[in-house]
Amino acid sequence: MSEPKAPTPAPGDTYKGWLFKWTNYIKGYQRRWFVLSNGLLSYYRTQAEMGHTCRGTINLATANIAVEDSCNFVISNGGTQTYHLKASSEVERQRWITALELAKAKAFRMQAESDDSGDDSTPPAAGQGAGSRNSEVQSTLRTLGSKVEDLSTCNDLIAKHGSALQRSLSELEGVRLGGETSEKIRQVTERATLFRITSNAMINACRDFLALAQTHSKRWQKALQAEREQRVRLEETLEQLAKQHNHLERAFRGATVLPASQSNPAIDSKGPVSGKGDASDEDEENEFFDACEDVQEFITVPADPKYHRRSGSNVSGISSELGMDDGTTSLDEQSLASNPESPQSQELVPVRKRRTRIPDKPNYSLNLWSIMKNCIGKELSKIPMPVNFNEPLSMLQRLSEDLEYYELLDRAAKCQSSLEQMCYVAAFTVSSYSTTVHRTGKPFNPLLGETFELDRVQESGYRSLCEQVSHHPPAAAHHAISERGWTLRQEIALASKFRGKYLSIMPLGSIHCIFEKSTNHYTWKKVTTTVHNIIVGKLWIDQSGEIDVVNHKTGDRCHLKFAPYSYFSRDVARKVTGVVTDKDGKAHYVLSGTWDEKMEYSRVMQSSRGGENGADGRQKTVYQTLKAKELWRKTPLPEGAENMYYFSTLALTLNELEEGVAPTDSRRRPDQRLMEQGRWEEANAEKQRLEEKQRTVRREREREANRAASPSEEVLIEDSPLASDSPLKCGHQDNYKSMWFEQLVDPVTGEPTHIYKGGYWEAKEQGNWDSCPDIF
């Protein structure tokens, strides 16, 4: 695709474009992106580098500009900086020379003015505020003066070329030509004269405007000061009102509150999911920004302002996203409980106050290498680990933490556009990793048949159930359903390897999210988690890999890339990028952010092939995007989290004792409870007892299966490498039947998976747990 033609430079404007810069005798001229602004000429390797990496800058105020030939020119400051540049054509070179000369003249004048006013620019300490306001007004006046000087420079150029034109025409008049030709020359001369008169009139008018602005500067200063003082008073009043509101809200929560999401502690503590400051953006349709930094597959650049009209009229694709980025949407979500269809909307119900602290982690020292050195290459689930390396939560509870930012799915359920909905679902997949950034402790391996329920219907409108359905390899089934129109289900099996310096954990299985209103069905898989510095140094966690979020109803797709950490990369750590495309492969949104902090999305207005070549030799795709808007931001950890295993607000409540849960619930696990209380020696002893009990139950179950089989089958089982003592044994073949899930072939992915068959919440309501096994 051909590059857009560079605009003719105007005085004072920022001028940018591609030029070839001499690097060395090996590489010769290399293509670089140059930007001329405020008297400085800077260059970058690509347009995407403008936001973070400048390769060099030269000040034009003291620079010399020399033309070598039709396309080459040299810029030097007389010292160490000399740029040998080459344009693509003589016309392009002349445009750059004109822009550079104008910028040099302007920079020289500004430097002279700065030198003249340097001694008078320091205000007294007592009047620092007034001095700041004076400097703002003076800056405005200097800007106006600079513009007039630019026009004066243009006038000089016009006069110079106009005089030359008139001299040429006068010489032509002396030549004997026909009457018609002489008449045309006379007309041209008159027009040139009128053009010069008009230019002079423009200069005079601008000077008159500058004189008027200087005359009224004191009046402007007084008006600005009064407005700022009034704004400060309003901000102080608003701050007092906010404090009073917060105090009343806490007092109100201490008594009784409205049900469901009308008073949602999770929402109140986290705030709206979408970006901060979106509601205060001024005339946001006129602003166009980069969606994200340069990545391997694509580059983003600001969209052309010609899309201003289109973005205002194309409300079908963007109206709801604009509405979802202010506070009104979160209020709408909270008002769901007032829906007359909700049976809880007519009465006040008490909301349980959840705990906000657990006992601090004891400071027990233990040499990890003394345990791990004999386990290199083994499955993590096969390594007997003391609780010293655990955290007081089970893997089922960690799986339930995926719902930390359930509000993203609530908002996705309200989207009218499937592409916007895809953005929120993609942000939800990324948010599930935010709780792992400091969590280097290993969760407890659940016992076979262990369950964990998370009932947050009153506070958040959802409830979930997890069950350990296999032990070798460990696999857990999870099912969550929300009153706000979405269902989440997954079966995750873990494959892990210890490699000496690091530990890799590869989750296997698909995650499904179904929205009731639109019937959109999304699936995706998890990326690889790596724990580094197992032997020496501080443990740290990284997430790397790629995720494809697929809408099986519409064919929409979001490709997310989790960039692995590298000491040599210039990119921000823990970076995530993605592109949302429709079934035809057309890009509609670009996602960017980090998996431990936030995610943003930008609407794609145009895409093209261009920029630098990627690692595979192909050109990257350049996306022209609108301003980035925030989808999700991580909630800060509670105070003292570093002493509480870096648990989030939700994680602190997961192991809190609750009445009515199943006897197989992780909250009832004794070794985990002892560890949370800081009694680690007792927890280790209890952990060994539970593991031995599980082995005994498994062997008994296998003996019963062998007795039920024929003699030939019994011999086959005993001699099989999948026998009970074999490390290759698969938990799905140990004849265990799940209590609340049944194994079926998934109709969407075609994979065998465990799907919730119902009955748990009914059993809890009746208090009937007779069929639950005794695992603790």
PDB file of C-alpha atoms in Angstrom, residues 63-306:
ATOM      1  CA  ALA A  63      22.063  23.917  13.605  1.00  0.00           C
ATOM      2  CA  ASN A  64      23.314  24.398  10.048  1.00  0.00           C
ATOM      3  CA  ILE A  65      21.227  23.093   7.157  1.00  0.00           C
ATOM      4  CA  ALA A  66      23.037  22.377   3.905  1.00  0.00           C
ATOM      5  CA  VAL A  67      21.729  20.936   0.633  1.00  0.00           C
ATOM      6  CA  GLU A  68      24.054  18.488  -1.127  1.00  0.00           C
ATOM      7  CA  ASP A  69      22.109  17.463  -4.238  1.00  0.00           C
ATOM      8  CA  SER A  70      18.578  16.927  -5.475  1.00  0.00           C
ATOM      9  CA  CYS A  71      17.604  14.529  -2.662  1.00  0.00           C
ATOM     10  CA  ASN A  72      20.370  14.746  -0.020  1.00  0.00           C
ATOM     11  CA  PHE A  73      20.849  17.327   2.716  1.00  0.00           C
ATOM     12  CA  VAL A  74      22.883  17.593   5.937  1.00  0.00           C
ATOM     13  CA  ILE A  75      21.918  18.940   9.393  1.00  0.00           C
ATOM     14  CA  SER A  76      24.717  19.644  11.865  1.00  0.00           C
ATOM     15  CA  ASN A  77      24.939  21.538  15.149  1.00  0.00           C
ATOM     16  CA  GLY A  78      28.646  22.174  14.747  1.00  0.00           C
ATOM     17  CA  GLY A  79      29.495  19.577  17.374  1.00  0.00           C
ATOM     18  CA  THR A  80      29.044  15.834  17.611  1.00  0.00           C
ATOM     19  CA  GLN A  81      25.621  15.648  15.949  1.00  0.00           C
ATOM     20  CA  THR A  82      25.486  15.476  12.172  1.00  0.00           C
ATOM     21  CA  TYR A  83      22.597  13.892  10.246  1.00  0.00           C
ATOM     22  CA  HIS A  84      23.149  12.925   6.601  1.00  0.00           C
ATOM     23  CA  LEU A  85      19.619  12.572   5.246  1.00  0.00           C
ATOM     24  CA  LYS A  86      18.073  11.620   1.940  1.00  0.00           C
ATOM     25  CA  ALA A  87      14.505  12.207   0.800  1.00  0.00           C
ATOM     26  CA  SER A  88      12.581  10.054  -1.623  1.00  0.00           C
ATOM     27  CA  SER A  89      12.341  12.868  -4.176  1.00  0.00           C
ATOM     28  CA  GLU A  90      13.419  16.448  -4.810  1.00  0.00           C
ATOM     29  CA  VAL A  91       9.936  17.732  -3.964  1.00  0.00           C
ATOM     30  CA  GLU A  92       9.985  15.904  -0.636  1.00  0.00           C
ATOM     31  CA  ARG A  93      13.463  17.252   0.119  1.00  0.00           C
ATOM     32  CA  GLN A  94      12.286  20.826  -0.566  1.00  0.00           C
ATOM     33  CA  ARG A  95       9.336  20.371   1.792  1.00  0.00           C
ATOM     34  CA  TRP A  96      11.665  19.278   4.560  1.00  0.00           C
ATOM     35  CA  ILE A  97      14.114  22.151   3.877  1.00  0.00           C
ATOM     36  CA  THR A  98      11.268  24.694   4.047  1.00  0.00           C
ATOM     37  CA  ALA A  99       9.922  23.216   7.283  1.00  0.00           C
ATOM     38  CA  LEU A 100      13.402  23.072   8.829  1.00  0.00           C
ATOM     39  CA  GLU A 101      14.220  26.674   7.918  1.00  0.00           C
ATOM     40  CA  LEU A 102      10.941  27.936   9.418  1.00  0.00           C
ATOM     41  CA  ALA A 103      11.451  25.852  12.566  1.00  0.00           C
ATOM     42  CA  LYS A 104      15.050  27.107  12.865  1.00  0.00           C
ATOM     43  CA  ALA A 105      13.972  30.756  12.629  1.00  0.00           C
ATOM     44  CA  LYS A 106      11.261  30.198  15.218  1.00  0.00           C
ATOM     45  CA  ALA A 107      13.609  28.329  17.581  1.00  0.00           C
ATOM     46  CA  PHE A 108      16.220  31.101  17.276  1.00  0.00           C
ATOM     47  CA  ARG A 109      13.633  33.765  18.191  1.00  0.00           C
ATOM     48  CA  MET A 110      12.334  31.750  21.137  1.00  0.00           C
ATOM     49  CA  GLN A 111      15.867  31.220  22.441  1.00  0.00           C
ATOM     50  CA  ALA A 112      16.595  34.945  22.160  1.00  0.00           C
ATOM     51  CA  GLU A 113      13.370  35.821  23.995  1.00  0.00           C
ATOM     52  CA  SER A 114      14.163  33.304  26.697  1.00  0.00           C
ATOM     53  CA  ASP A 115      17.629  34.805  27.188  1.00  0.00           C
ATOM     54  CA  ASP A 116      16.193  38.327  27.399  1.00  0.00           C
ATOM     55  CA  SER A 117      13.521  37.429  29.954  1.00  0.00           C
ATOM     56  CA  GLY A 118      15.602  34.987  32.017  1.00  0.00           C
ATOM     57  CA  ASP A 119      16.443  37.495  34.748  1.00  0.00           C
ATOM     58  CA  ASP A 120      12.838  38.604  35.217  1.00  0.00           C
ATOM     59  CA  SER A 121      11.101  35.219  35.176  1.00  0.00           C
ATOM     60  CA  THR A 122      11.616  34.150  38.826  1.00  0.00           C
ATOM     61  CA  PRO A 123       8.613  35.143  40.980  1.00  0.00           C
ATOM     62  CA  PRO A 124       8.898  35.635  44.758  1.00  0.00           C
ATOM     63  CA  ALA A 125       8.227  32.581  46.901  1.00  0.00           C
ATOM     64  CA  ALA A 126       5.185  34.119  48.566  1.00  0.00           C
ATOM     65  CA  GLY A 127       3.495  34.751  45.255  1.00  0.00           C
ATOM     66  CA  GLN A 128       4.264  31.434  43.606  1.00  0.00           C
ATOM     67  CA  GLY A 129       0.629  30.823  42.643  1.00  0.00           C
ATOM     68  CA  ALA A 130       0.208  34.255  41.104  1.00  0.00           C
ATOM     69  CA  GLY A 131       3.546  33.885  39.334  1.00  0.00           C
ATOM     70  CA  SER A 132       2.364  30.611  37.852  1.00  0.00           C
ATOM     71  CA  ARG A 133      -0.781  32.272  36.538  1.00  0.00           C
ATOM     72  CA  ASN A 134       1.260  35.167  35.129  1.00  0.00           C
ATOM     73  CA  SER A 135       3.535  32.726  33.366  1.00  0.00           C
ATOM     74  CA  GLU A 136       0.524  31.042  31.768  1.00  0.00           C
ATOM     75  CA  VAL A 137      -0.781  34.348  30.397  1.00  0.00           C
ATOM     76  CA  GLN A 138       2.673  35.405  29.243  1.00  0.00           C
ATOM     77  CA  SER A 139       3.126  32.036  27.586  1.00  0.00           C
ATOM     78  CA  THR A 140      -0.119  32.571  25.683  1.00  0.00           C
ATOM     79  CA  LEU A 141       1.005  36.005  24.582  1.00  0.00           C
ATOM     80  CA  ARG A 142       4.388  34.669  23.504  1.00  0.00           C
ATOM     81  CA  THR A 143       2.601  32.000  21.483  1.00  0.00           C
ATOM     82  CA  LEU A 144       0.491  34.658  19.752  1.00  0.00           C
ATOM     83  CA  GLY A 145       3.606  36.688  19.062  1.00  0.00           C
ATOM     84  CA  SER A 146       5.349  33.643  17.708  1.00  0.00           C
ATOM     85  CA  LYS A 147       2.478  32.991  15.327  1.00  0.00           C
ATOM     86  CA  VAL A 148       2.648  36.569  14.081  1.00  0.00           C
ATOM     87  CA  GLU A 149       6.405  36.229  13.614  1.00  0.00           C
ATOM     88  CA  ASP A 150       5.784  33.087  11.596  1.00  0.00           C
ATOM     89  CA  LEU A 151       3.399  35.002   9.398  1.00  0.00           C
ATOM     90  CA  SER A 152       5.977  37.750   9.084  1.00  0.00           C
ATOM     91  CA  THR A 153       8.546  35.179   7.968  1.00  0.00           C
ATOM     92  CA  CYS A 154       6.091  33.947   5.384  1.00  0.00           C
ATOM     93  CA  ASN A 155       5.537  37.544   4.281  1.00  0.00           C
ATOM     94  CA  ASP A 156       9.269  38.017   3.786  1.00  0.00           C
ATOM     95  CA  LEU A 157       9.376  34.926   1.637  1.00  0.00           C
ATOM     96  CA  ILE A 158       6.329  36.060  -0.322  1.00  0.00           C
ATOM     97  CA  ALA A 159       7.873  39.509  -0.825  1.00  0.00           C
ATOM     98  CA  LYS A 160      11.155  37.974  -1.946  1.00  0.00           C
ATOM     99  CA  HIS A 161       9.534  35.668  -4.481  1.00  0.00           C
ATOM    100  CA  GLY A 162       7.001  38.316  -5.467  1.00  0.00           C
ATOM    101  CA  SER A 163       9.729  40.825  -6.261  1.00  0.00           C
ATOM    102  CA  ALA A 164      11.546  38.264  -8.334  1.00  0.00           C
ATOM    103  CA  LEU A 165       8.311  37.493 -10.136  1.00  0.00           C
ATOM    104  CA  GLN A 166       7.664  41.143 -10.852  1.00  0.00           C
ATOM    105  CA  ARG A 167      11.200  41.678 -12.123  1.00  0.00           C
ATOM    106  CA  SER A 168      10.779  38.740 -14.452  1.00  0.00           C
ATOM    107  CA  LEU A 169       7.470  40.072 -15.682  1.00  0.00           C
ATOM    108  CA  SER A 170       8.956  43.542 -16.194  1.00  0.00           C
ATOM    109  CA  GLU A 171      11.673  42.043 -18.304  1.00  0.00           C
ATOM    110  CA  LEU A 172       9.038  40.233 -20.313  1.00  0.00           C
ATOM    111  CA  GLU A 173       7.187  43.496 -20.891  1.00  0.00           C
ATOM    112  CA  GLY A 174      10.258  44.908 -22.585  1.00  0.00           C
ATOM    113  CA  VAL A 175      10.152  42.138 -25.114  1.00  0.00           C
ATOM    114  CA  ARG A 176       8.078  42.728 -28.209  1.00  0.00           C
ATOM    115  CA  LEU A 177       5.156  40.429 -28.004  1.00  0.00           C
ATOM    116  CA  GLY A 178       1.617  40.434 -29.192  1.00  0.00           C
ATOM    117  CA  GLY A 179      -1.022  42.575 -27.573  1.00  0.00           C
ATOM    118  CA  GLU A 180      -2.858  39.613 -26.090  1.00  0.00           C
ATOM    119  CA  THR A 181       0.297  38.289 -24.414  1.00  0.00           C
ATOM    120  CA  SER A 182       1.135  41.698 -22.957  1.00  0.00           C
ATOM    121  CA  GLU A 183      -2.365  41.966 -21.526  1.00  0.00           C
ATOM    122  CA  LYS A 184      -2.021  38.634 -19.791  1.00  0.00           C
ATOM    123  CA  ILE A 185       1.334  39.643 -18.314  1.00  0.00           C
ATOM    124  CA  ARG A 186      -0.227  42.839 -16.994  1.00  0.00           C
ATOM    125  CA  GLN A 187      -3.015  40.860 -15.354  1.00  0.00           C
ATOM    126  CA  VAL A 188      -0.528  38.524 -13.691  1.00  0.00           C
ATOM    127  CA  THR A 189       1.442  41.530 -12.387  1.00  0.00           C
ATOM    128  CA  GLU A 190      -1.689  43.062 -10.912  1.00  0.00           C
ATOM    129  CA  ARG A 191      -2.607  39.810  -9.212  1.00  0.00           C
ATOM    130  CA  ALA A 192       0.869  39.449  -7.709  1.00  0.00           C
ATOM    131  CA  THR A 193       0.615  42.990  -6.368  1.00  0.00           C
ATOM    132  CA  LEU A 194      -2.799  42.296  -4.864  1.00  0.00           C
ATOM    133  CA  PHE A 195      -1.441  39.119  -3.277  1.00  0.00           C
ATOM    134  CA  ARG A 196       1.344  41.082  -1.577  1.00  0.00           C
ATOM    135  CA  ILE A 197      -1.094  43.746  -0.379  1.00  0.00           C
ATOM    136  CA  THR A 198      -3.364  41.057   1.041  1.00  0.00           C
ATOM    137  CA  SER A 199      -0.471  39.397   2.858  1.00  0.00           C
ATOM    138  CA  ASN A 200       0.558  42.697   4.392  1.00  0.00           C
ATOM    139  CA  ALA A 201      -3.009  43.313   5.499  1.00  0.00           C
ATOM    140  CA  MET A 202      -3.073  39.911   7.179  1.00  0.00           C
ATOM    141  CA  ILE A 203       0.151  40.696   9.038  1.00  0.00           C
ATOM    142  CA  ASN A 204      -1.226  44.046  10.181  1.00  0.00           C
ATOM    143  CA  ALA A 205      -4.451  42.472  11.392  1.00  0.00           C
ATOM    144  CA  CYS A 206      -2.552  39.893  13.415  1.00  0.00           C
ATOM    145  CA  ARG A 207      -0.372  42.594  14.960  1.00  0.00           C
ATOM    146  CA  ASP A 208      -3.478  44.533  15.923  1.00  0.00           C
ATOM    147  CA  PHE A 209      -4.822  41.394  17.586  1.00  0.00           C
ATOM    148  CA  LEU A 210      -1.589  40.942  19.527  1.00  0.00           C
ATOM    149  CA  ALA A 211      -1.667  44.559  20.718  1.00  0.00           C
ATOM    150  CA  LEU A 212      -5.272  44.121  21.845  1.00  0.00           C
ATOM    151  CA  ALA A 213      -4.415  40.909  23.706  1.00  0.00           C
ATOM    152  CA  GLN A 214      -1.540  42.636  25.492  1.00  0.00           C
ATOM    153  CA  THR A 215      -3.812  45.523  26.463  1.00  0.00           C
ATOM    154  CA  HIS A 216      -6.379  43.196  28.033  1.00  0.00           C
ATOM    155  CA  SER A 217      -3.897  40.727  29.590  1.00  0.00           C
ATOM    156  CA  LYS A 218      -4.423  42.105  33.108  1.00  0.00           C
ATOM    157  CA  ARG A 219      -8.177  41.692  32.817  1.00  0.00           C
ATOM    158  CA  TRP A 220      -7.710  38.094  31.604  1.00  0.00           C
ATOM    159  CA  GLN A 221      -5.347  37.371  34.478  1.00  0.00           C
ATOM    160  CA  LYS A 222      -7.833  38.630  37.071  1.00  0.00           C
ATOM    161  CA  ALA A 223     -10.663  36.611  35.525  1.00  0.00           C
ATOM    162  CA  LEU A 224      -8.548  33.444  35.422  1.00  0.00           C
ATOM    163  CA  GLN A 225      -7.517  33.918  39.043  1.00  0.00           C
ATOM    164  CA  ALA A 226     -11.145  34.282  40.154  1.00  0.00           C
ATOM    165  CA  GLU A 227     -12.158  31.144  38.230  1.00  0.00           C
ATOM    166  CA  ARG A 228      -9.332  29.101  39.730  1.00  0.00           C
ATOM    167  CA  GLU A 229     -10.141  30.227  43.268  1.00  0.00           C
ATOM    168  CA  GLN A 230     -13.767  29.268  42.734  1.00  0.00           C
ATOM    169  CA  ARG A 231     -12.720  25.860  41.375  1.00  0.00           C
ATOM    170  CA  VAL A 232     -10.533  25.243  44.439  1.00  0.00           C
ATOM    171  CA  ARG A 233     -13.451  26.079  46.733  1.00  0.00           C
ATOM    172  CA  LEU A 234     -15.730  23.709  44.821  1.00  0.00           C
ATOM    173  CA  GLU A 235     -13.133  20.910  44.977  1.00  0.00           C
ATOM    174  CA  GLU A 236     -12.779  21.326  48.741  1.00  0.00           C
ATOM    175  CA  THR A 237     -16.554  21.244  49.178  1.00  0.00           C
ATOM    176  CA  LEU A 238     -16.809  18.140  46.986  1.00  0.00           C
ATOM    177  CA  GLU A 239     -14.091  16.404  48.999  1.00  0.00           C
ATOM    178  CA  GLN A 240     -15.960  17.075  52.240  1.00  0.00           C
ATOM    179  CA  LEU A 241     -19.180  15.722  50.734  1.00  0.00           C
ATOM    180  CA  ALA A 242     -17.379  12.597  49.528  1.00  0.00           C
ATOM    181  CA  LYS A 243     -15.987  11.951  53.015  1.00  0.00           C
ATOM    182  CA  GLN A 244     -19.437  12.387  54.560  1.00  0.00           C
ATOM    183  CA  HIS A 245     -20.942  10.063  51.942  1.00  0.00           C
ATOM    184  CA  ASN A 246     -18.290   7.424  52.610  1.00  0.00           C
ATOM    185  CA  HIS A 247     -18.906   7.634  56.366  1.00  0.00           C
ATOM    186  CA  LEU A 248     -22.681   7.275  55.918  1.00  0.00           C
ATOM    187  CA  GLU A 249     -22.185   4.366  53.511  1.00  0.00           C
ATOM    188  CA  ARG A 250     -20.031   2.459  56.017  1.00  0.00           C
ATOM    189  CA  ALA A 251     -22.536   3.122  58.761  1.00  0.00           C
ATOM    190  CA  PHE A 252     -25.357   1.924  56.524  1.00  0.00           C
ATOM    191  CA  ARG A 253     -23.512  -1.302  55.647  1.00  0.00           C
ATOM    192  CA  GLY A 254     -23.051  -2.024  59.307  1.00  0.00           C
ATOM    193  CA  ALA A 255     -26.828  -2.344  59.688  1.00  0.00           C
ATOM    194  CA  THR A 256     -28.856  -3.724  56.768  1.00  0.00           C
ATOM    195  CA  VAL A 257     -28.519  -3.116  53.047  1.00  0.00           C
ATOM    196  CA  LEU A 258     -30.495  -3.725  49.928  1.00  0.00           C
ATOM    197  CA  PRO A 259     -30.111  -7.172  48.347  1.00  0.00           C
ATOM    198  CA  ALA A 260     -27.961  -8.363  45.486  1.00  0.00           C
ATOM    199  CA  SER A 261     -26.062  -5.783  43.491  1.00  0.00           C
ATOM    200  CA  GLN A 262     -27.868  -2.663  44.799  1.00  0.00           C
ATOM    201  CA  SER A 263     -25.245  -2.555  47.519  1.00  0.00           C
ATOM    202  CA  ASN A 264     -22.434  -4.721  46.303  1.00  0.00           C
ATOM    203  CA  PRO A 265     -19.371  -4.626  48.553  1.00  0.00           C
ATOM    204  CA  ALA A 266     -17.242  -6.103  45.774  1.00  0.00           C
ATOM    205  CA  ILE A 267     -18.292  -3.370  43.371  1.00  0.00           C
ATOM    206  CA  ASP A 268     -18.019  -0.643  46.012  1.00  0.00           C
ATOM    207  CA  SER A 269     -14.530  -1.693  46.930  1.00  0.00           C
ATOM    208  CA  LYS A 270     -13.315  -2.143  43.392  1.00  0.00           C
ATOM    209  CA  GLY A 271     -15.147   0.624  41.619  1.00  0.00           C
ATOM    210  CA  PRO A 272     -16.284   0.439  38.000  1.00  0.00           C
ATOM    211  CA  VAL A 273     -14.314  -1.941  35.852  1.00  0.00           C
ATOM    212  CA  SER A 274     -13.908   0.436  32.979  1.00  0.00           C
ATOM    213  CA  GLY A 275     -11.296   3.115  32.835  1.00  0.00           C
ATOM    214  CA  LYS A 276     -10.822   6.039  35.138  1.00  0.00           C
ATOM    215  CA  GLY A 277     -11.431   9.512  33.843  1.00  0.00           C
ATOM    216  CA  ASP A 278     -13.447   8.460  30.816  1.00  0.00           C
ATOM    217  CA  ALA A 279     -16.407  10.581  31.869  1.00  0.00           C
ATOM    218  CA  SER A 280     -14.250  13.691  32.137  1.00  0.00           C
ATOM    219  CA  ASP A 281     -12.701  13.477  28.692  1.00  0.00           C
ATOM    220  CA  GLU A 282     -13.456  16.607  26.728  1.00  0.00           C
ATOM    221  CA  ASP A 283     -14.784  16.144  23.217  1.00  0.00           C
ATOM    222  CA  GLU A 284     -13.325  12.671  23.040  1.00  0.00           C
ATOM    223  CA  GLU A 285     -14.445  12.187  19.441  1.00  0.00           C
ATOM    224  CA  ASN A 286     -11.804  14.689  18.390  1.00  0.00           C
ATOM    225  CA  GLU A 287      -8.991  12.761  20.070  1.00  0.00           C
ATOM    226  CA  PHE A 288      -7.138   9.909  18.433  1.00  0.00           C
ATOM    227  CA  PHE A 289      -4.369   8.011  20.172  1.00  0.00           C
ATOM    228  CA  ASP A 290      -2.182   4.922  19.877  1.00  0.00           C
ATOM    229  CA  ALA A 291      -3.935   1.816  21.085  1.00  0.00           C
ATOM    230  CA  CYS A 292      -0.779   0.040  22.232  1.00  0.00           C
ATOM    231  CA  GLU A 293       2.934  -0.176  21.730  1.00  0.00           C
ATOM    232  CA  ASP A 294       4.747  -2.017  18.978  1.00  0.00           C
ATOM    233  CA  VAL A 295       4.380  -5.795  19.157  1.00  0.00           C
ATOM    234  CA  GLN A 296       5.551  -8.588  16.956  1.00  0.00           C
ATOM    235  CA  GLU A 297       2.402  -8.942  14.866  1.00  0.00           C
ATOM    236  CA  PHE A 298       1.062  -5.414  14.461  1.00  0.00           C
ATOM    237  CA  ILE A 299       1.590  -1.675  14.950  1.00  0.00           C
ATOM    238  CA  THR A 300      -1.006   0.905  15.974  1.00  0.00           C
ATOM    239  CA  VAL A 301      -1.046   4.560  14.926  1.00  0.00           C
ATOM    240  CA  PRO A 302      -3.568   7.362  15.579  1.00  0.00           C
ATOM    241  CA  ALA A 303      -6.493   7.337  13.181  1.00  0.00           C
ATOM    242  CA  ASP A 304      -6.877  10.123  10.654  1.00  0.00           C
ATOM    243  CA  PRO A 305      -9.162  12.970  11.893  1.00  0.00           C
ATOM    244  CA  LYS A 306     -11.387  12.386   8.879  1.00  0.00           C
TER     245      LYS A 306
END
